[in-house]
Tab-separated table of C-alpha atoms in Angstrom:
chain	number	residue	atom	x	y	z
A	1	MET	CA	107.877	76.998	106.542
A	2	SER	CA	110.805	74.589	106.667
A	3	ASN	CA	110.390	70.836	107.041
A	4	THR	CA	112.102	71.024	110.459
A	5	GLU	CA	109.632	73.659	111.692
A	6	GLU	CA	106.742	71.574	110.354
A	7	GLN	CA	107.990	68.534	112.302
A	8	LEU	CA	108.461	70.575	115.499
A	9	ILE	CA	104.910	71.916	115.531
A	10	THR	CA	103.280	68.580	114.639
A	11	CYS	CA	102.291	66.114	117.353
A	12	GLN	CA	104.093	62.855	116.581
A	13	ILE	CA	101.117	60.803	117.818
A	14	CYS	CA	98.061	62.319	116.063
A	15	LYS	CA	100.034	64.181	113.347
A	16	GLN	CA	97.996	67.357	114.015
A	17	LYS	CA	99.487	70.849	114.191
A	18	MET	CA	99.827	71.902	117.834
A	19	GLN	CA	97.986	75.005	119.010
A	20	ILE	CA	98.635	78.025	121.211
A	21	PRO	CA	96.857	78.452	124.562
A	22	PRO	CA	94.128	79.422	125.404
A	23	SER	CA	93.043	76.670	123.006
A	24	ILE	CA	92.417	73.605	125.137
A	25	LYS	CA	93.064	71.115	122.356
A	26	CYS	CA	96.489	70.124	121.082
A	27	ILE	CA	98.631	72.370	123.351
A	28	PRO	CA	102.304	71.278	123.278
A	29	LYS	CA	103.177	69.570	126.594
A	30	THR	CA	106.607	68.260	127.593
A	31	LEU	CA	107.106	64.910	129.295
A	32	PRO	CA	109.931	64.498	131.871
A	33	CYS	CA	111.986	62.810	129.100
A	34	PHE	CA	111.729	66.183	127.237
A	35	HIS	CA	109.683	64.822	124.328
A	36	THR	CA	106.698	66.961	123.374
A	37	PHE	CA	103.213	65.880	122.346
A	38	CYS	CA	99.838	67.569	122.189
A	39	SER	CA	97.716	67.720	125.328
A	40	SER	CA	94.865	65.795	123.646
A	41	CYS	CA	97.029	62.766	122.885
A	42	LEU	CA	98.612	62.809	126.334
A	43	SER	CA	95.165	63.055	127.946
A	44	ASP	CA	94.019	60.070	125.896
A	45	ALA	CA	97.130	58.134	126.951
A	46	GLU	CA	96.489	59.047	130.596
A	47	THR	CA	92.818	57.976	130.364
A	48	ASN	CA	93.637	54.708	128.591
A	49	SER	CA	96.529	53.798	130.903
A	50	ASN	CA	95.836	50.823	133.147
A	51	ASN	CA	98.841	51.507	135.390
A	52	GLY	CA	98.457	55.301	135.761
A	53	LYS	CA	101.554	55.972	133.671
A	54	ILE	CA	102.078	57.661	130.315
A	55	ASP	CA	104.510	55.978	127.930
A	56	CYS	CA	106.533	58.219	125.623
A	57	SER	CA	105.993	57.078	122.039
A	58	ILE	CA	109.502	58.202	121.058
A	59	CYS	CA	111.829	56.847	123.775
A	60	TYR	CA	109.270	54.469	125.410
A	61	GLU	CA	110.093	55.798	128.873
A	62	SER	CA	107.182	55.441	131.290
A	63	HIS	CA	106.137	58.501	133.336
A	64	GLU	CA	103.860	58.653	136.350
A	65	VAL	CA	102.556	62.180	135.736
A	66	LYS	CA	99.263	64.016	135.341
A	67	VAL	CA	98.826	65.787	131.990
A	68	ASN	CA	97.446	68.928	133.649
A	69	LYS	CA	100.681	69.153	135.690
A	70	LEU	CA	103.014	68.846	132.691
A	71	PRO	CA	104.707	72.068	131.543
A	72	ASN	CA	103.768	73.667	128.241
A	73	ASP	CA	106.568	73.565	125.680
A	74	TYR	CA	107.158	77.312	125.319
A	75	ASN	CA	109.748	76.816	122.576
A	76	ILE	CA	107.081	75.302	120.351
A	77	ILE	CA	104.515	77.881	121.477
A	78	ARG	CA	106.890	80.672	120.385
A	79	ILE	CA	107.375	78.996	117.003
A	80	LEU	CA	103.597	78.719	116.635
A	81	GLU	CA	103.216	82.375	117.621
A	82	SER	CA	105.799	83.351	115.027
A	83	ILE	CA	103.998	81.358	112.336
A	84	ASN	CA	100.521	82.524	113.358
A	85	HIS	CA	101.630	86.155	113.561
A	86	HIS	CA	103.472	86.129	110.272
A	87	SER	CA	103.220	89.907	110.343
A	88	ASP	CA	105.551	89.727	113.376
A	89	VAL	CA	102.962	91.117	115.800
A	90	PHE	CA	103.848	90.011	119.317
A	91	ASN	CA	102.296	91.088	122.597
A	92	CYS	CA	104.178	92.675	125.478
A	93	ASP	CA	104.468	90.077	128.238
A	94	PHE	CA	103.831	92.715	130.912
A	95	CYS	CA	100.942	94.853	129.579
A	96	GLU	CA	97.390	94.415	130.865
A	97	PRO	CA	95.498	94.397	128.577
A	98	LYS	CA	98.059	93.091	126.114
A	99	GLY	CA	99.817	95.770	124.067
A	100	ALA	CA	102.044	95.388	121.019
A	101	ALA	CA	105.650	94.421	121.729
A	102	LEU	CA	108.435	96.313	120.000
A	103	TYR	CA	111.438	94.525	121.548
A	104	LYS	CA	112.551	91.102	122.678
A	105	CYS	CA	115.123	90.463	125.411
A	106	LEU	CA	117.396	87.683	124.154
A	107	ASP	CA	118.462	86.760	127.690
A	108	CYS	CA	115.112	86.353	129.424
A	109	GLU	CA	113.156	85.697	126.188
A	110	ALA	CA	110.438	88.212	127.128
A	111	PHE	CA	108.658	90.595	124.767
A	112	TYR	CA	108.464	94.300	125.730
A	113	CYS	CA	106.643	97.450	124.690
A	114	ASP	CA	108.480	100.825	124.951
A	115	GLN	CA	107.219	101.463	128.488
A	116	HIS	CA	108.156	98.083	129.941
A	117	LYS	CA	111.517	97.915	128.155
A	118	SER	CA	112.600	100.959	130.171
A	119	LEU	CA	111.723	99.083	133.397
A	120	HIS	CA	113.649	95.948	132.429
A	121	PRO	CA	117.143	96.975	133.670
A	122	LYS	CA	115.726	97.798	137.095
A	123	ARG	CA	113.875	94.502	137.178
A	124	LEU	CA	116.718	92.176	136.214
A	125	THR	CA	120.040	93.357	134.933
A	126	SER	CA	121.242	96.014	132.548
A	127	ILE	CA	123.498	93.586	130.652
A	128	HIS	CA	120.626	91.862	128.830
A	129	LYS	CA	120.581	92.269	125.056
A	130	PHE	CA	117.477	93.538	123.235
A	131	ILE	CA	116.491	93.237	119.601
A	132	SER	CA	113.959	95.363	117.776
A	133	LEU	CA	111.026	93.374	116.376
A	134	ASN	CA	110.906	95.793	113.441
A	135	ASP	CA	114.332	94.680	112.218
A	136	THR	CA	113.827	91.781	109.769
A	137	GLN	CA	117.447	90.659	110.294
A	138	ASN	CA	116.411	89.539	113.804
A	139	GLU	CA	113.726	87.103	112.614
A	140	SER	CA	115.580	83.957	113.722
A	141	ALA	CA	115.933	85.325	117.280
A	142	LEU	CA	112.160	85.398	117.633
A	143	ILE	CA	111.965	81.613	117.839
A	144	SER	CA	115.070	80.958	119.916
A	145	PRO	CA	114.655	78.631	122.909
A	146	ILE	CA	113.328	80.034	126.141
A	147	VAL	CA	115.627	79.705	129.130
A	148	ILE	CA	113.896	79.974	132.489
A	149	LYS	CA	116.009	81.270	135.358
A	150	CYS	CA	115.849	80.076	138.962
A	151	ASP	CA	114.095	82.374	141.450
A	152	ILE	CA	115.826	81.077	144.598
A	153	GLU	CA	118.035	83.610	146.416
A	154	GLY	CA	121.582	83.356	145.041
A	155	HIS	CA	120.555	81.209	142.056
A	156	GLN	CA	118.937	83.940	139.909
A	157	MET	CA	121.373	83.545	137.011
A	158	LYS	CA	121.108	79.708	136.930
A	159	ASP	CA	119.035	78.034	134.215
A	160	LEU	CA	116.154	75.760	135.201
A	161	ASP	CA	117.316	72.809	133.117
A	162	ILE	CA	116.485	69.655	135.089
A	163	PHE	CA	113.020	68.224	135.732
A	164	CYS	CA	112.670	66.821	139.275
A	165	GLU	CA	110.037	64.071	139.159
A	166	LYS	CA	109.769	63.997	142.972
A	167	CYS	CA	109.045	67.757	143.174
A	168	ASP	CA	107.207	67.743	139.810
A	169	LYS	CA	108.960	70.907	138.609
A	170	LEU	CA	111.968	72.329	136.771
A	171	ILE	CA	115.022	72.989	138.951
A	172	CYS	CA	118.547	74.373	138.504
A	173	GLN	CA	121.636	72.220	139.075
A	174	ASN	CA	122.359	73.706	142.511
């Protein structure tokens, strides 16, 4: 593992390796300033706050948020999944119960089994690019950032890239 990856998956407050849900301890959570810390440290900061705000220990911005309302940092979760599943075993995002994924869509960042990959073009768009998880040349694409698209009519191709503190959610620029 590279030094950069090690830094990304380590909480900068407690210096512990972050964990993948459903673990309830040390899940990577993103503050509105886009800095990520583990849920345990943020919960401690929330509990110990005398003004109801959480101060970011990197940029020192103060946020009036509840830890249980903060979004998980799915970029870090994917890196953790890649490290934890060193054998490159990923689950299909659409199977119940979870089945093994064979493909990843680079556009929507979802993992697919054979059956659900064939449904993908009908569900979104046929121009999305897939990679095979069996191809070792595609390893770096497995930990690429996740881009969440807007679900409002007419905005479907817009990225959710701004956090609205008033609405307490990610929004697109429109």
